[in-house]
């Protein structure tokens, strides 16, 4: 697929088939995480691959939507705050930004191989932290189911380019 086709085809999948994801497709998606750009290339993240059937009950406490656990996998991107670059002039730790870019790379790679995903940021942080066994320097940033979608995309109106692009004179 051409890149523009990948970004146009991606949508938030909120329904999945009970169909296994081929190992080579899973690895393709995970490989995309390894090539995501991060601040000074510190790569301050982990990707958790969670078996949805095995952990259905625990995952359902993290995010209640039924479709969240329908796909074979749920991926979690965890930022490693103590390994991230910190802007020296304002002390902004960019671990969350790096982790978000990682998730975006994986989601686009999934689209490229015909898999569905959905960014999930509205999860219960405390449950997620405990479930993954994280320490105080680790922060779950995003989740996504990963599998074959069984729903059509919803209409998602987009702003016009002129509504958000500003050319500085």
Coordinates of N, CA and C in Angstrom, one line a residue:
X1 N 0.8 -1.2 0.0 CA 0.0 0.0 0.0 C 0.9 1.2 0.0
X2 N 0.5 2.2 -0.7 CA 1.2 3.5 -0.6 C 0.9 4.1 0.7
X3 N 1.8 5.0 1.2 CA 1.6 5.5 2.6 C 0.3 6.3 2.7
X4 N 0.0 7.1 1.7 CA -1.2 7.9 1.8 C -2.4 7.0 1.9
X5 N -2.4 5.9 1.2 CA -3.5 4.9 1.3 C -3.6 4.3 2.7
X6 N -2.4 4.0 3.3 CA -2.4 3.5 4.7 C -3.1 4.5 5.7
X7 N -2.7 5.8 5.6 CA -3.3 6.7 6.5 C -4.7 7.0 6.2
X8 N -5.1 6.9 5.0 CA -6.6 7.1 4.7 C -7.4 5.8 5.0
X9 N -6.8 4.7 5.0 CA -7.5 3.4 5.4 C -7.7 3.2 6.9
X10 N -6.8 3.7 7.7 CA -6.8 3.5 9.1 C -8.1 4.1 9.7
X11 N -8.7 3.3 10.5 CA -9.9 3.8 11.3 C -9.9 3.1 12.6
X12 N -10.7 3.7 13.6 CA -10.8 3.1 14.9 C -11.8 1.9 14.8
X13 N -11.2 0.7 14.9 CA -12.0 -0.5 14.8 C -12.6 -0.8 16.2
X14 N -13.9 -0.9 16.3 CA -14.6 -1.2 17.5 C -15.5 -2.5 17.4
X15 N -14.8 -3.5 16.9 CA -15.4 -4.8 16.7 C -14.5 -5.7 16.0
X16 N -14.2 -6.9 16.5 CA -13.2 -7.8 15.9 C -13.7 -9.2 15.7
X17 N -13.1 -9.9 14.7 CA -13.4 -11.3 14.5 C -12.7 -12.1 15.4
X18 N -13.2 -13.3 15.7 CA -12.5 -14.3 16.5 C -11.6 -15.1 15.6
X19 N -10.5 -14.4 15.2 CA -9.6 -15.0 14.2 C -8.1 -14.6 14.6
X20 N -7.3 -15.6 14.6 CA -5.9 -15.4 15.1 C -5.1 -14.5 14.1
X21 N -4.2 -13.8 14.7 CA -3.3 -12.9 13.9 C -2.1 -13.7 13.6
X22 N -1.7 -13.8 12.3 CA -0.5 -14.5 11.9 C 0.7 -13.9 12.6
X23 N 1.7 -14.8 13.0 CA 2.9 -14.4 13.7 C 3.7 -13.4 12.9
X24 N 3.8 -13.6 11.6 CA 4.5 -12.6 10.7 C 3.9 -11.2 10.7
X25 N 2.6 -11.2 10.8 CA 1.9 -9.9 10.9 C 2.1 -9.2 12.2
X26 N 2.1 -10.0 13.3 CA 2.3 -9.4 14.6 C 3.8 -8.9 14.7
X27 N 4.7 -9.6 14.2 CA 6.1 -9.2 14.2 C 6.3 -7.9 13.3
X28 N 5.6 -7.9 12.2 CA 5.7 -6.7 11.3 C 5.2 -5.4 12.1
X29 N 4.1 -5.6 12.8 CA 3.6 -4.5 13.7 C 4.6 -4.1 14.8
X30 N 5.1 -5.1 15.4 CA 6.1 -4.8 16.5 C 7.4 -4.2 16.0
X31 N 7.8 -4.6 14.8 CA 9.0 -4.1 14.2 C 8.9 -2.6 14.0
X32 N 7.6 -2.2 13.6 CA 7.4 -0.8 13.4 C 7.7 0.1 14.6
X33 N 7.5 -0.5 15.8 CA 7.8 0.2 17.1 C 9.3 0.4 17.2
X34 N 10.1 -0.5 16.7 CA 11.5 -0.4 16.9 C 12.1 0.7 16.0
X35 N 11.4 1.1 15.0 CA 12.0 2.2 14.1 C 11.3 3.5 14.3
X36 N 10.4 3.6 15.3 CA 9.8 4.9 15.6 C 10.8 5.9 16.1
X37 N 10.7 7.1 15.7 CA 11.7 8.1 16.2 C 11.4 8.4 17.7
X38 N 12.4 8.6 18.4 CA 12.3 9.0 19.8 C 13.4 10.1 20.1
X39 N 13.1 10.9 21.2 CA 14.1 11.9 21.6 C 15.5 11.4 21.7
X40 N 16.4 12.0 21.0 CA 17.8 11.6 21.0 C 18.0 10.1 20.9
X41 N 17.0 9.4 20.2 CA 17.0 8.0 20.0 C 17.2 7.1 21.3
X42 N 16.7 7.6 22.4 CA 16.8 6.9 23.6 C 15.9 5.6 23.7
X43 N 14.8 5.6 22.9 CA 13.9 4.5 22.8 C 13.4 4.1 24.2
X44 N 12.8 5.1 24.9 CA 12.4 4.8 26.3 C 10.9 4.2 26.4
X45 N 10.8 3.0 25.9 CA 9.5 2.4 25.9 C 9.6 0.9 25.9
X46 N 8.4 0.3 26.3 CA 8.2 -1.1 26.2 C 6.9 -1.3 25.5
X47 N 6.8 -2.4 24.8 CA 5.5 -2.8 24.2 C 5.1 -4.1 24.8
X48 N 3.9 -4.1 25.4 CA 3.4 -5.4 26.0 C 2.4 -6.0 25.0
X49 N 2.6 -7.2 24.7 CA 1.7 -8.0 23.9 C 0.9 -8.9 24.8
X50 N -0.4 -8.6 24.9 CA -1.3 -9.3 25.9 C -2.3 -10.2 25.2
X51 N -2.3 -11.4 25.6 CA -3.3 -12.4 25.0 C -4.7 -12.0 25.6
X52 N -5.6 -11.6 24.7 CA -6.9 -11.1 25.2 C -7.7 -12.2 25.8
X53 N -7.7 -13.4 25.3 CA -8.5 -14.5 25.8 C -8.0 -14.9 27.2
X54 N -6.7 -15.0 27.4 CA -6.1 -15.4 28.7 C -6.4 -14.3 29.8
X55 N -6.4 -13.0 29.4 CA -6.5 -12.0 30.4 C -7.8 -11.1 30.2
X56 N -8.8 -11.7 29.6 CA -10.0 -11.0 29.3 C -10.6 -10.3 30.5
X57 N -10.7 -11.0 31.6 CA -11.3 -10.4 32.8 C -10.5 -9.2 33.3
X58 N -9.2 -9.4 33.4 CA -8.4 -8.3 33.9 C -8.4 -7.1 32.9
X59 N -8.3 -7.4 31.6 CA -8.3 -6.3 30.6 C -9.7 -5.6 30.7
X60 N -10.7 -6.3 30.9 CA -12.1 -5.6 31.0 C -12.2 -4.7 32.2
X61 N -11.4 -4.8 33.2 CA -11.3 -3.9 34.3 C -10.6 -2.6 34.0
X62 N -9.7 -2.8 33.0 CA -8.9 -1.6 32.6 C -9.7 -0.7 31.6
X63 N -10.4 -1.3 30.8 CA -11.3 -0.6 29.8 C -12.5 -1.5 29.6
X64 N -13.7 -0.9 29.8 CA -14.9 -1.7 29.8 C -15.6 -2.1 28.5
X65 N -15.2 -1.4 27.4 CA -15.9 -1.7 26.1 C -15.7 -3.2 25.7
X66 N -16.7 -3.8 25.3 CA -16.7 -5.3 25.0 C -15.7 -5.5 23.9
X67 N -15.6 -4.7 22.9 CA -14.7 -4.9 21.7 C -13.3 -4.8 22.1
X68 N -12.9 -4.2 23.2 CA -11.5 -4.1 23.7 C -10.9 -5.4 23.8
X69 N -11.6 -6.5 24.2 CA -11.0 -7.8 24.4 C -11.5 -8.8 23.3
X70 N -12.1 -8.4 22.2 CA -12.5 -9.3 21.2 C -11.3 -9.7 20.3
X71 N -10.4 -8.8 20.0 CA -9.2 -9.2 19.2 C -8.3 -10.1 19.9
X72 N -7.5 -10.9 19.2 CA -6.6 -11.8 19.9 C -5.6 -11.2 20.8
X73 N -5.2 -10.0 20.5 CA -4.2 -9.3 21.3 C -4.7 -7.9 21.7
X74 N -4.1 -7.4 22.8 CA -4.2 -6.0 23.2 C -2.7 -5.6 23.4
X75 N -2.3 -4.5 22.7 CA -1.0 -4.0 22.8 C -1.0 -2.8 23.8
X76 N 0.0 -2.7 24.6 CA 0.2 -1.6 25.6 C 1.5 -1.0 25.3
X77 N 1.6 0.3 25.2 CA 2.9 1.0 25.1 C 3.1 1.7 26.4
X78 N 4.2 1.4 27.0 CA 4.6 1.9 28.3 C 5.9 2.8 28.1
X79 N 5.7 4.0 28.6 CA 6.9 5.0 28.6 C 7.8 4.7 29.8
X80 N 9.1 4.7 29.5 CA 10.1 4.6 30.6 C 10.6 6.0 30.9
X81 N 10.0 6.6 31.9 CA 10.3 8.0 32.1 C 11.7 8.3 32.5
X82 N 12.4 7.4 33.2 CA 13.8 7.6 33.6 C 14.8 7.4 32.5
X83 N 14.3 6.9 31.3 CA 15.2 6.7 30.2 C 15.0 7.7 29.1
X84 N 14.0 8.6 29.2 CA 13.6 9.5 28.1 C 14.5 10.8 28.2
X85 N 14.5 11.4 27.1 CA 15.2 12.7 27.0 C 14.3 13.7 27.7
X86 N 15.0 14.7 28.4 CA 14.3 15.7 29.1 C 14.8 17.1 28.5
X87 N 13.9 17.9 28.1 CA 14.3 19.2 27.6 C 15.0 20.0 28.7
X88 N 16.2 20.5 28.5 CA 16.9 21.1 29.6 C 16.4 22.5 30.0
X89 N 15.7 23.2 29.1 CA 15.3 24.5 29.5 C 14.0 24.6 30.2
X90 N 13.1 23.5 30.2 CA 11.9 23.5 31.0 C 11.6 22.2 31.6
X91 N 12.6 21.3 31.6 CA 12.5 20.0 32.3 C 11.3 19.1 31.8
X92 N 10.9 19.3 30.5 CA 9.8 18.5 30.0 C 10.3 17.1 29.6
X93 N 9.8 16.1 30.3 CA 10.2 14.7 30.0 C 9.3 14.3 28.8
X94 N 9.9 13.8 27.7 CA 9.1 13.5 26.5 C 8.8 12.1 26.3
X95 N 8.9 11.3 27.4 CA 8.6 9.8 27.3 C 7.2 9.6 26.7
X96 N 6.2 10.4 27.2 CA 4.8 10.2 26.7 C 4.7 10.5 25.2
X97 N 5.4 11.4 24.7 CA 5.4 11.8 23.3 C 6.1 10.6 22.5
X98 N 7.2 10.1 23.0 CA 7.9 9.0 22.3 C 7.0 7.8 22.2
X99 N 6.3 7.5 23.3 CA 5.4 6.3 23.4 C 4.2 6.5 22.4
X100 N 3.7 7.7 22.3 CA 2.6 8.0 21.4 C 3.1 7.7 19.9
X101 N 4.3 8.2 19.6 CA 4.8 8.0 18.2 C 4.9 6.5 18.0
X102 N 5.4 5.7 19.0 CA 5.6 4.3 18.8 C 4.2 3.7 18.5
X103 N 3.2 4.0 19.3 CA 1.9 3.5 19.0 C 1.4 3.8 17.6
X104 N 1.6 5.0 17.2 CA 1.1 5.4 15.9 C 1.8 4.6 14.8
X105 N 3.1 4.4 14.9 CA 3.8 3.5 14.0 C 3.2 2.1 13.9
X106 N 2.9 1.6 15.1 CA 2.3 0.2 15.1 C 0.9 0.2 14.5
X107 N 0.1 1.2 14.8 CA -1.2 1.2 14.3 C -1.2 1.4 12.7
X108 N -0.3 2.2 12.2 CA -0.2 2.3 10.8 C 0.3 1.0 10.1
X109 N 1.3 0.4 10.8 CA 1.8 -0.9 10.3 C 0.7 -1.9 10.3
X110 N -0.1 -1.9 11.3 CA -1.3 -2.9 11.4 C -2.2 -2.7 10.2
X111 N -2.5 -1.4 9.9 CA -3.4 -1.1 8.8 C -2.8 -1.6 7.5
X112 N -1.5 -1.4 7.4 CA -0.8 -1.8 6.1 C -1.0 -3.3 5.9
X113 N -1.1 -4.2 6.9 CA -1.2 -5.6 6.7 C -2.6 -6.1 7.0
X114 N -3.6 -5.2 6.9 CA -5.0 -5.6 7.0 C -5.6 -5.8 8.4
X115 N -4.8 -5.4 9.4 CA -5.3 -5.6 10.8 C -6.0 -4.3 11.3
X116 N -6.9 -4.5 12.3 CA -7.6 -3.4 12.9 C -7.0 -3.0 14.2
X117 N -7.2 -1.7 14.6 CA -6.7 -1.2 15.9 C -7.6 -0.1 16.3
X118 N -7.5 0.3 17.6 CA -8.2 1.5 18.1 C -7.4 2.1 19.2
X119 N -6.9 3.3 19.1 CA -6.3 4.0 20.2 C -7.2 4.0 21.4
X120 N -6.7 3.6 22.6 CA -7.4 3.6 23.8 C -6.6 4.4 24.8
X121 N -7.1 5.6 25.2 CA -6.4 6.4 26.2 C -7.2 6.6 27.4
X122 N -8.5 6.2 27.3 CA -9.5 6.4 28.4 C -9.6 5.2 29.3
X123 N -8.4 4.6 29.7 CA -8.4 3.4 30.5 C -8.1 3.8 32.0
X124 N -8.4 2.8 32.9 CA -8.1 3.0 34.3 C -6.7 2.8 34.6
X125 N -6.0 3.9 34.8 CA -4.5 3.8 34.9 C -4.1 2.9 36.1
X126 N -4.7 3.0 37.2 CA -4.3 2.2 38.4 C -4.4 0.7 38.1
X127 N -5.5 0.3 37.5 CA -5.6 -1.1 37.1 C -4.6 -1.5 36.1
X128 N -4.3 -0.7 35.1 CA -3.4 -1.0 34.1 C -2.0 -1.1 34.7
X129 N -1.6 -0.2 35.6 CA -0.3 -0.2 36.2 C -0.1 -1.5 37.0
X130 N -1.1 -1.8 37.8 CA -1.0 -3.0 38.6 C -1.0 -4.3 37.8
X131 N -1.8 -4.4 36.8 CA -1.9 -5.5 35.9 C -0.5 -5.8 35.2
X132 N 0.1 -4.8 34.7 CA 1.4 -4.9 34.0 C 2.6 -5.0 35.0
X133 N 2.4 -4.7 36.3 CA 3.4 -4.8 37.3 C 4.5 -3.7 37.1
X134 N 4.0 -2.5 36.8 CA 5.0 -1.4 36.5 C 5.5 -0.8 37.8
X135 N 6.7 -0.2 37.6 CA 7.2 0.6 38.7 C 6.9 2.1 38.5
X136 N 7.4 3.0 39.4 CA 7.0 4.4 39.4 C 7.6 5.1 38.2
X137 N 8.6 4.6 37.6 CA 9.2 5.2 36.4 C 8.6 4.8 35.1
X138 N 7.6 3.8 35.2 CA 7.0 3.3 34.0 C 5.5 3.8 34.0
X139 N 5.1 4.2 32.8 CA 3.7 4.8 32.6 C 3.1 4.2 31.4
X140 N 1.9 3.6 31.6 CA 1.1 3.2 30.4 C 0.6 4.4 29.7
X141 N 0.8 4.5 28.4 CA 0.4 5.7 27.7 C -0.8 5.4 26.8
X142 N -0.8 4.2 26.1 CA -1.9 3.9 25.2 C -2.1 2.4 25.2
X143 N -3.3 1.9 24.9 CA -3.6 0.5 24.5 C -4.2 0.5 23.1
X144 N -4.1 -0.6 22.5 CA -4.9 -0.9 21.3 C -5.2 -2.4 21.2
X145 N -6.4 -2.8 20.8 CA -6.6 -4.1 20.4 C -5.9 -4.3 19.1
X146 N -5.6 -5.6 18.8 CA -4.9 -5.9 17.5 C -5.6 -7.1 16.9
X147 N -6.3 -7.0 15.8 CA -6.9 -8.2 15.2 C -7.6 -7.8 13.9
X148 N -8.4 -8.7 13.4 CA -9.2 -8.5 12.2 C -10.5 -7.9 12.6
X149 N -10.8 -6.7 12.0 CA -12.0 -6.0 12.3 C -13.2 -6.6 11.6
X150 N -14.4 -6.5 12.3 CA -15.6 -7.0 11.6 C -16.6 -5.9 11.6
X151 N -16.2 -4.6 11.6 CA -17.1 -3.5 11.5 C -16.6 -2.5 10.4
X152 N -17.5 -1.8 9.8 CA -17.1 -0.8 8.9 C -16.8 0.5 9.6
X153 N -15.9 1.3 8.9 CA -15.6 2.6 9.6 C -16.8 3.5 9.8
X154 N -16.8 4.2 10.9 CA -17.9 5.2 11.1 C -17.5 6.5 10.4
X155 N -18.5 7.3 10.1 CA -18.3 8.6 9.5 C -17.5 9.4 10.5
X156 N -16.4 9.9 10.1 CA -15.6 10.8 11.0 C -15.3 12.1 10.3
X157 N -16.1 13.1 10.6 CA -15.8 14.4 9.9 C -14.5 14.9 10.3
X158 N -13.8 15.5 9.4 CA -12.5 16.1 9.6 C -12.6 17.6 9.3
X159 N -11.8 18.3 10.1 CA -11.7 19.8 9.9 C -11.0 20.0 8.6
X160 N -11.4 21.2 8.0 CA -10.7 21.6 6.8 C -9.3 22.1 7.2
X161 N -8.4 21.9 6.2 CA -7.0 22.3 6.5 C -6.9 23.7 7.0
X162 N -7.7 24.6 6.5 CA -7.6 26.0 6.9 C -8.0 26.2 8.4
X163 N -8.7 25.2 8.9 CA -9.2 25.3 10.3 C -8.1 25.1 11.3
X164 N -7.0 24.5 10.9 CA -5.9 24.2 11.9 C -4.5 24.5 11.5
X165 N -4.3 24.8 10.2 CA -3.0 25.1 9.7 C -2.8 26.6 9.8
X166 N -1.7 27.1 10.4 CA -1.3 28.5 10.4 C 0.1 28.6 9.8
X167 N 0.1 29.5 8.8 CA 1.4 29.8 8.2 C 1.9 31.1 8.9
X168 N 3.0 31.0 9.6 CA 3.6 32.1 10.3 C 4.3 33.1 9.3
X169 N 3.9 34.3 9.3 CA 4.5 35.3 8.4 C 5.9 35.7 8.9

